[in-house]
Short mmCIF file of C-alpha atoms and ligand atoms in Angstrom, two decimals:
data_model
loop_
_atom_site.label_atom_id
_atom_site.label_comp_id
_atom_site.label_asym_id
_atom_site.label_seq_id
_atom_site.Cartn_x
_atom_site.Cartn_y
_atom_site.Cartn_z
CA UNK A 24 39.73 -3.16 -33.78
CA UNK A 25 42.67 -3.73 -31.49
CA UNK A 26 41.60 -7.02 -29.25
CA UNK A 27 41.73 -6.65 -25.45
CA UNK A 28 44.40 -8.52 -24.07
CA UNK A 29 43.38 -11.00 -21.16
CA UNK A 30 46.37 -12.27 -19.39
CA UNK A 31 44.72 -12.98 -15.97
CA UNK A 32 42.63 -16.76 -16.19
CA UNK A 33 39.64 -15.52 -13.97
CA UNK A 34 39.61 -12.60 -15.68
CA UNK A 35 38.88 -14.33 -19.09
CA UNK A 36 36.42 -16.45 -17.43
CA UNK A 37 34.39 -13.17 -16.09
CA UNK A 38 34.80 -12.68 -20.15
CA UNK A 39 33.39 -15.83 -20.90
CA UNK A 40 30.31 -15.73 -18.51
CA UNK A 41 29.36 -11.93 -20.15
CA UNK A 42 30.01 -13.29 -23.91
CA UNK A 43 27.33 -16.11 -22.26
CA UNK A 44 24.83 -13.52 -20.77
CA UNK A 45 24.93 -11.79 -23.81
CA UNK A 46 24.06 -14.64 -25.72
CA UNK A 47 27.19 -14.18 -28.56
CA UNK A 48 28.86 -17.39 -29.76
CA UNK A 49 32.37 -17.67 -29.18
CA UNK A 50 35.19 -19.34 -31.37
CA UNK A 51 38.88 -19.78 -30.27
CA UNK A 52 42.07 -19.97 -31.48
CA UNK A 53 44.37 -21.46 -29.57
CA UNK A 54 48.08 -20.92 -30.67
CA UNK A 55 51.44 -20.16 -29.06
CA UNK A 56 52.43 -16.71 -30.76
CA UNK A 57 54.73 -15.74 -33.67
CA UNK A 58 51.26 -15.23 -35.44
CA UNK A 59 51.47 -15.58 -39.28
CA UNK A 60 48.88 -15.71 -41.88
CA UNK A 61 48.38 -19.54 -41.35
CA UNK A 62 46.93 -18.42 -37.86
CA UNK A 63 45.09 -15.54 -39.42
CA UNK A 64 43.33 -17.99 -41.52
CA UNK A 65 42.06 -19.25 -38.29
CA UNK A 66 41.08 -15.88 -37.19
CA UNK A 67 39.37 -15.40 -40.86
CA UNK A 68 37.88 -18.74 -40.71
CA UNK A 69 36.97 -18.53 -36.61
CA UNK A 70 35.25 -14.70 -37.44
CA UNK A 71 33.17 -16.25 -39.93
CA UNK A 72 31.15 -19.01 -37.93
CA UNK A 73 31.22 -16.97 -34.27
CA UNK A 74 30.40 -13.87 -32.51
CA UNK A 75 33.10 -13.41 -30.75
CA UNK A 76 36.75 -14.58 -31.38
CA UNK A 77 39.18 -15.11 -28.43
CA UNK A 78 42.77 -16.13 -29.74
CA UNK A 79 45.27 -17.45 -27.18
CA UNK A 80 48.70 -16.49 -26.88
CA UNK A 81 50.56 -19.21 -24.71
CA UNK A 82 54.23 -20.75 -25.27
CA UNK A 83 53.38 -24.22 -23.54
CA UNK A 84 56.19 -25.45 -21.62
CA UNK A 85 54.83 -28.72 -21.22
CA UNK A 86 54.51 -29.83 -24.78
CA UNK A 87 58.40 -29.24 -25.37
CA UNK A 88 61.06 -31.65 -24.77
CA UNK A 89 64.21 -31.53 -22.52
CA UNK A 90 65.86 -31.06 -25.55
CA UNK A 91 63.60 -28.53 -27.76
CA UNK A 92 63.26 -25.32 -28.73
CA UNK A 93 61.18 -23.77 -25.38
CA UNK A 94 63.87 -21.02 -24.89
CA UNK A 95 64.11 -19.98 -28.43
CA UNK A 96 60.63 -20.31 -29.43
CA UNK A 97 59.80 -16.67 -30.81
CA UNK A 98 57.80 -14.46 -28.27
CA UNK A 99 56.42 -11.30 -29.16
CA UNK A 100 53.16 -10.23 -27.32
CA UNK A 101 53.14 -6.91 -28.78
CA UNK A 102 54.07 -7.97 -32.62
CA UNK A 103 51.24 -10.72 -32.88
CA UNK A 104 48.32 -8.13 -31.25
CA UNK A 105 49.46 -5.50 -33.64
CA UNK A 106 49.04 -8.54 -36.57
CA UNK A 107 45.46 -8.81 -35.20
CA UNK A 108 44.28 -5.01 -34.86
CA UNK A 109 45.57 -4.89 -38.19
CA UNK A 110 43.37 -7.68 -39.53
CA UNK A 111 40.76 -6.62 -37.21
CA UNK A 112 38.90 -9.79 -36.78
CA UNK A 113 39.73 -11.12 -33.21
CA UNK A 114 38.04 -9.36 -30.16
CA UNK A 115 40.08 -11.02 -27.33
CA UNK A 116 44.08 -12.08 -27.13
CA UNK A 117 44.11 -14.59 -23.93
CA UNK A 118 47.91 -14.46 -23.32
CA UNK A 119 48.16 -15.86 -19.88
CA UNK A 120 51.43 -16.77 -17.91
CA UNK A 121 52.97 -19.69 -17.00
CA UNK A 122 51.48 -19.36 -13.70
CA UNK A 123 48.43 -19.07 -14.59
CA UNK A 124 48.06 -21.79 -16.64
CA UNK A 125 50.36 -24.30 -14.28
CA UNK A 126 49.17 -22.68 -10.99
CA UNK A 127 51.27 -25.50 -8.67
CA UNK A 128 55.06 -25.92 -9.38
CA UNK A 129 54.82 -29.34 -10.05
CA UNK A 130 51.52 -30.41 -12.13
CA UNK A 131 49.82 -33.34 -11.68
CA UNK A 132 46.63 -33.14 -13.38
CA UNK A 133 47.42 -34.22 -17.10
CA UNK A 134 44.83 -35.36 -20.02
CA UNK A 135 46.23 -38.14 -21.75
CA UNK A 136 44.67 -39.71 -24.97
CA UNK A 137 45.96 -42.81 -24.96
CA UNK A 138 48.01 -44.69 -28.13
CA UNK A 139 47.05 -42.18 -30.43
CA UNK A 140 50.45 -40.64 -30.17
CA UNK A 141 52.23 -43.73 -30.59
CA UNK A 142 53.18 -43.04 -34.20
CA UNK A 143 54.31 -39.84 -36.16
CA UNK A 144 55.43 -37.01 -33.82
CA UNK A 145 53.99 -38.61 -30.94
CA UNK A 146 56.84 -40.89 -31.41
CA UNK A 147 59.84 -38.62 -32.24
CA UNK A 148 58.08 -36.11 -29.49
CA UNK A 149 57.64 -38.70 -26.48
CA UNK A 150 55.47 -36.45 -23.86
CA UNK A 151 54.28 -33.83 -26.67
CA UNK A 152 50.71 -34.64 -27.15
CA UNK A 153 50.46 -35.31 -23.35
CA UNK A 154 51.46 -31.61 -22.80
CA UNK A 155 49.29 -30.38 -25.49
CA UNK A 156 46.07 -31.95 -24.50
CA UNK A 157 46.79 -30.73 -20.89
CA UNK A 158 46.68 -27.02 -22.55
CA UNK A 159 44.00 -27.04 -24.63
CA UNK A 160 41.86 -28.59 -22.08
CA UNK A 161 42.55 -25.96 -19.70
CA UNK A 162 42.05 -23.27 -22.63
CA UNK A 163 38.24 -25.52 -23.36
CA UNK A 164 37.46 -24.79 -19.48
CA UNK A 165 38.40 -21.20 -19.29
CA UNK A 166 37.26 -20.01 -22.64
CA UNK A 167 33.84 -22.35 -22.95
CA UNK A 168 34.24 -21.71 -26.75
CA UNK A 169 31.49 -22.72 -29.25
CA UNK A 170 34.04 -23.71 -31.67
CA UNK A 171 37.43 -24.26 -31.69
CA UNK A 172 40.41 -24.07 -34.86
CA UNK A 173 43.21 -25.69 -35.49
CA UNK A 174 45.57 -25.77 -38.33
CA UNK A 175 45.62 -29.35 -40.11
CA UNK A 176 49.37 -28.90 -41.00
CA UNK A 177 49.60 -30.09 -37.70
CA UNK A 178 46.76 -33.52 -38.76
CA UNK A 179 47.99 -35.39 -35.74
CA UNK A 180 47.45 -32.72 -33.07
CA UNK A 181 44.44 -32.27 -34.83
CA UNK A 182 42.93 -35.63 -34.50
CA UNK A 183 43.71 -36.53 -30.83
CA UNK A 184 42.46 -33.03 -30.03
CA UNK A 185 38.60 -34.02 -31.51
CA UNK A 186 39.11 -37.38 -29.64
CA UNK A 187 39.64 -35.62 -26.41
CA UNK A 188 37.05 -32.96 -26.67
CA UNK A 189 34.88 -35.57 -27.42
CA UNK A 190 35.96 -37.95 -25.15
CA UNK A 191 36.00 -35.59 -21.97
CA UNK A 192 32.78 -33.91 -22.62
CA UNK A 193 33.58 -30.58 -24.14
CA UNK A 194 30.65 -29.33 -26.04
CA UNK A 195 33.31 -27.30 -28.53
CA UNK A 196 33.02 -28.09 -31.98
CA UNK A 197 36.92 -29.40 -32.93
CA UNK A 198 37.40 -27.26 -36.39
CA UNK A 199 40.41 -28.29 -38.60
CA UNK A 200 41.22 -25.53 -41.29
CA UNK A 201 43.55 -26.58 -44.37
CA UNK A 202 46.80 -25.41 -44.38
CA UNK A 203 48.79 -21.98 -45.77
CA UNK A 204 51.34 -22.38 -48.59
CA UNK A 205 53.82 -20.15 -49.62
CA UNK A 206 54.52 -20.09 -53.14
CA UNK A 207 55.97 -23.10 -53.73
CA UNK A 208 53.90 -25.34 -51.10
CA UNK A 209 55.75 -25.13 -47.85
CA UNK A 210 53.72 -24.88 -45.37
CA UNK A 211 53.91 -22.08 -43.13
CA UNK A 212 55.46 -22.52 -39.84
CA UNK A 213 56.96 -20.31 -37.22
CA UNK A 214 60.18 -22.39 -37.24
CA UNK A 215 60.68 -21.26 -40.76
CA UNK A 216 62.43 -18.51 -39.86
CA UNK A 217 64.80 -21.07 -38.26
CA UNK A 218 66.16 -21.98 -42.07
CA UNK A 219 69.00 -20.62 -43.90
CA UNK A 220 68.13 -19.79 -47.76
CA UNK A 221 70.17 -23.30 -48.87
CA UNK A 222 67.48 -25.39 -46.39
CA UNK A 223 64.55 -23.16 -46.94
CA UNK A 224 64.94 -23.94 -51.04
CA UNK A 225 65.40 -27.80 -50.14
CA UNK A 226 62.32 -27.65 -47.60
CA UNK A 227 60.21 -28.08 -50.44
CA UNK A 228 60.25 -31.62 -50.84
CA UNK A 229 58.06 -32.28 -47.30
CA UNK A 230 54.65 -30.51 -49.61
CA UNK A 231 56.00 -32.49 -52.81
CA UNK A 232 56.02 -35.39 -51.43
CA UNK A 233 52.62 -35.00 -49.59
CA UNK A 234 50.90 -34.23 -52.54
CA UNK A 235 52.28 -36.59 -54.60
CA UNK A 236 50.79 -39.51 -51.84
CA UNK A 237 47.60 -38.08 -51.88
CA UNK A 238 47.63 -38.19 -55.21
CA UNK A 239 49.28 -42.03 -55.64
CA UNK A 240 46.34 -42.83 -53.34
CA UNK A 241 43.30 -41.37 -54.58
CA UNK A 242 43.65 -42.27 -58.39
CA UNK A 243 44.49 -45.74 -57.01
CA UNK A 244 47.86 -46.15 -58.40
CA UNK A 245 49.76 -47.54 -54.69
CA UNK A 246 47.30 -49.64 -52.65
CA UNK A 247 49.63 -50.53 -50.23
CA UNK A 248 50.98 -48.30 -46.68
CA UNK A 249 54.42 -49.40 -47.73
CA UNK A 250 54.58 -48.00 -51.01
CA UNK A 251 53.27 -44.77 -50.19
CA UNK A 252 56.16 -44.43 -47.81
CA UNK A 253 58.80 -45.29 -50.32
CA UNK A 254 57.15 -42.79 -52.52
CA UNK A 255 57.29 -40.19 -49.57
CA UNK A 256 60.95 -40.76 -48.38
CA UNK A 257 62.30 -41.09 -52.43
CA UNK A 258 61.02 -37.41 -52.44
CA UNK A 259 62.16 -36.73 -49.01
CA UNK A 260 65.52 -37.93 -49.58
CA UNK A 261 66.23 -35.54 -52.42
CA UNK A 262 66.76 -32.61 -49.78
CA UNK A 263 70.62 -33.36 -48.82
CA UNK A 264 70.33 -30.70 -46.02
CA UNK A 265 67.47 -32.54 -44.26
CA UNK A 266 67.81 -35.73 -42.08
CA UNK A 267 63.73 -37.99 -42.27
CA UNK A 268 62.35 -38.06 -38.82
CA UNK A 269 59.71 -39.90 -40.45
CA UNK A 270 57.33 -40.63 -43.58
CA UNK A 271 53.82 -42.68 -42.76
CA UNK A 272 50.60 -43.38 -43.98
CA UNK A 273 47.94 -43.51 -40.94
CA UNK A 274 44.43 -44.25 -40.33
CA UNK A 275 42.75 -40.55 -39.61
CA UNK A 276 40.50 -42.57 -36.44
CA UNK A 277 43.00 -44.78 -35.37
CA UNK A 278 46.59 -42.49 -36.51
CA UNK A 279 47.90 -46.40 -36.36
CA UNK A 280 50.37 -47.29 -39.69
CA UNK A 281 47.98 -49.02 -42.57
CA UNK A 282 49.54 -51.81 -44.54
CA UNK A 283 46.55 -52.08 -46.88
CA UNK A 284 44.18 -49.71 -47.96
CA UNK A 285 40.50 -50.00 -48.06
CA UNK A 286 37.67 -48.61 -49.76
CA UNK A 287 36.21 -45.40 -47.77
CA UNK A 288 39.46 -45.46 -45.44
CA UNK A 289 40.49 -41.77 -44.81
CA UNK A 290 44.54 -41.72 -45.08
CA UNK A 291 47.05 -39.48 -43.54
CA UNK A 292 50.34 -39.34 -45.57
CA UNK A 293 52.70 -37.50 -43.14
CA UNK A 294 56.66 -36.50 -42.81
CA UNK A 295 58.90 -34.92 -40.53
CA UNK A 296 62.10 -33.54 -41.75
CA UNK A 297 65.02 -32.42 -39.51
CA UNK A 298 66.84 -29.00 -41.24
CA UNK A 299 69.95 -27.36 -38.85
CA UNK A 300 67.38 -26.44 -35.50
CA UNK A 301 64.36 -26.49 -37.48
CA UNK A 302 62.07 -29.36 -37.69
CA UNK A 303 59.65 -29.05 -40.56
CA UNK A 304 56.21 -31.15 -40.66
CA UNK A 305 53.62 -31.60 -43.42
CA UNK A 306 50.83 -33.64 -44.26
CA UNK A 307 47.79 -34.72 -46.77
CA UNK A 308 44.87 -36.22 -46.34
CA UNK A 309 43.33 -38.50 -48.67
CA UNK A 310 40.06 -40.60 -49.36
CA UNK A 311 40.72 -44.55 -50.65
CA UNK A 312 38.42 -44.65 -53.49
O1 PAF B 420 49.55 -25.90 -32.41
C1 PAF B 420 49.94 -25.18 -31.46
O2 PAF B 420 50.36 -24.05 -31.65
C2 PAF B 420 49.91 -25.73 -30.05
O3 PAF B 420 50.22 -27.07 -30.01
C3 PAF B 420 48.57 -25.45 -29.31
C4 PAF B 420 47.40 -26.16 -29.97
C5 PAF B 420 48.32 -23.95 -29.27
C6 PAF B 420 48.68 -25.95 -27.86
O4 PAF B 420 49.70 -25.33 -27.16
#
């Protein structure tokens, strides 16, 4: 099934009101191109719980900063529909323009979820999670989905994303679907393709290291935020290539730094490494036992 591309926003809300009067339940995927399978595993997971799947296409400008990737962020319309006829799951590509989405040169309507982004890449990224829960709110209104996926490589986004849908209303059910590996644990990522072979062979240590926390905290043996992150950055460190934007353990409600662990406390152990023009993130998610 090749999807229907919707690049017009009242268009895909016409879509939205017949997927309505027709009673089919709608899940989307809201992602910014260079599709690869982590996002088909959205599409897989999406097709499974909905009627109808819409994925969006959209390279945000908004949620980049002065001095990030926005220009050279990979855009290929035509590549990442072919990727879904081929796996023949999604119905709808929403693939609006700038425009469309930002329909006043300057914007001034913004959805901010507030100190949530103070740690992690909300502080390496200053304005990032402001320009992302701008978009997805937007994408909630137009699309009126049932469900919604996101990848949990991406934990943080993850997390203020359910606080805002719940927070502003949205009736969407916030999905977050685990993350795709290659081979030897990296997690997939369109700036991947940024690395030479040298960094792509040291990128390694972000899933290493991730694992290894989860695993330090749920047999018990570090109790303590601190140690966690000098178990993180020892394995971080190892990649002579790559300069640590960060290594934390946060509270999954509060995404706030946690100095000691308690009982029942879910934990986000997450890192940020720097390789060349490519900045690689990972995460785990553990239980305190
Ligand atoms: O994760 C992404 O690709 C983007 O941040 C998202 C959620 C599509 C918003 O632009």
């Amino acid at each position: 099934m090749r999807p229907e591309v919707i690049v017009s926003p009242v268009e895909m809300s016409v879509r939205t009101l017949r997927n309505v009067r027709e009673g089919k339940t709608v899940g989307l995927v809201p992602t910014m191109g260079a599709l690869h399978k982590g996002h088909l595993s959205l599409v897989e997971r999406a097709a499974a719980e909905v009627d109808v799947v819409v994925v969006s296409i959209f390279v945000n400008p908004t949620q980049f900063g002065p001095n990030e990737d926005l220009e050279s962020y990979p855009r290929n319309l035509e590549e990442d529909v072919s990727l879904l006829e081929k796996q023949g799951l999604a119905s709808v590509v929403f693939a609006p323009t700038v425009s469309g989405m930002y329909p006043y040169a300057e914007n001034k309507t913004w959805v901010i979820v507030e100190d949530l982004d103070r740690h992690l890449c909300g502080s390496s990224r200053p304005g990032h999670f402001k320009g992302v829960t701008t978009i997805v709110s937007r994408l909630l209104a137009m699309v009126q989905p049932d469900a919604a996926f996101f990848g949990l490589k991406d934990a943080q986004q993850f997390y203020i994303l359910k606080r805002m849908a719940a927070e502003m209303g949205f009736r969407t059910r916030m999905k977050g679907v685990e993350t795709v590996r290659e081979y030897d644990g990296l997690a997939l990522s369109s700036r991947n393709g940024y690395l030479s072979q040298a960094e792509r062979d040291e990128a390694v240590v972000l899933s290493k290291a991730v694992f290894m926390a989860k695993k330090a905290v749920e047999t018990g043996s570090i109790q303590s935020g601190k140690g966690v992150q000098q178990l993180l950055e020892s394995e971080l460190n190892k990649a002579v290539l790559g300069r640590v934007d960060y290594a934390s353990v946060v509270d999954s409600l509060t995404l706030q730094p946690v100095v000691e662990f308690k009982s029942g406390q879910e934990l986000i152990s997450a890192v940020a490494v720097q390789f060349g023009k490519a900045r690689l993130i990972d995460n785990s998610i553990a239980l305190v036992p």
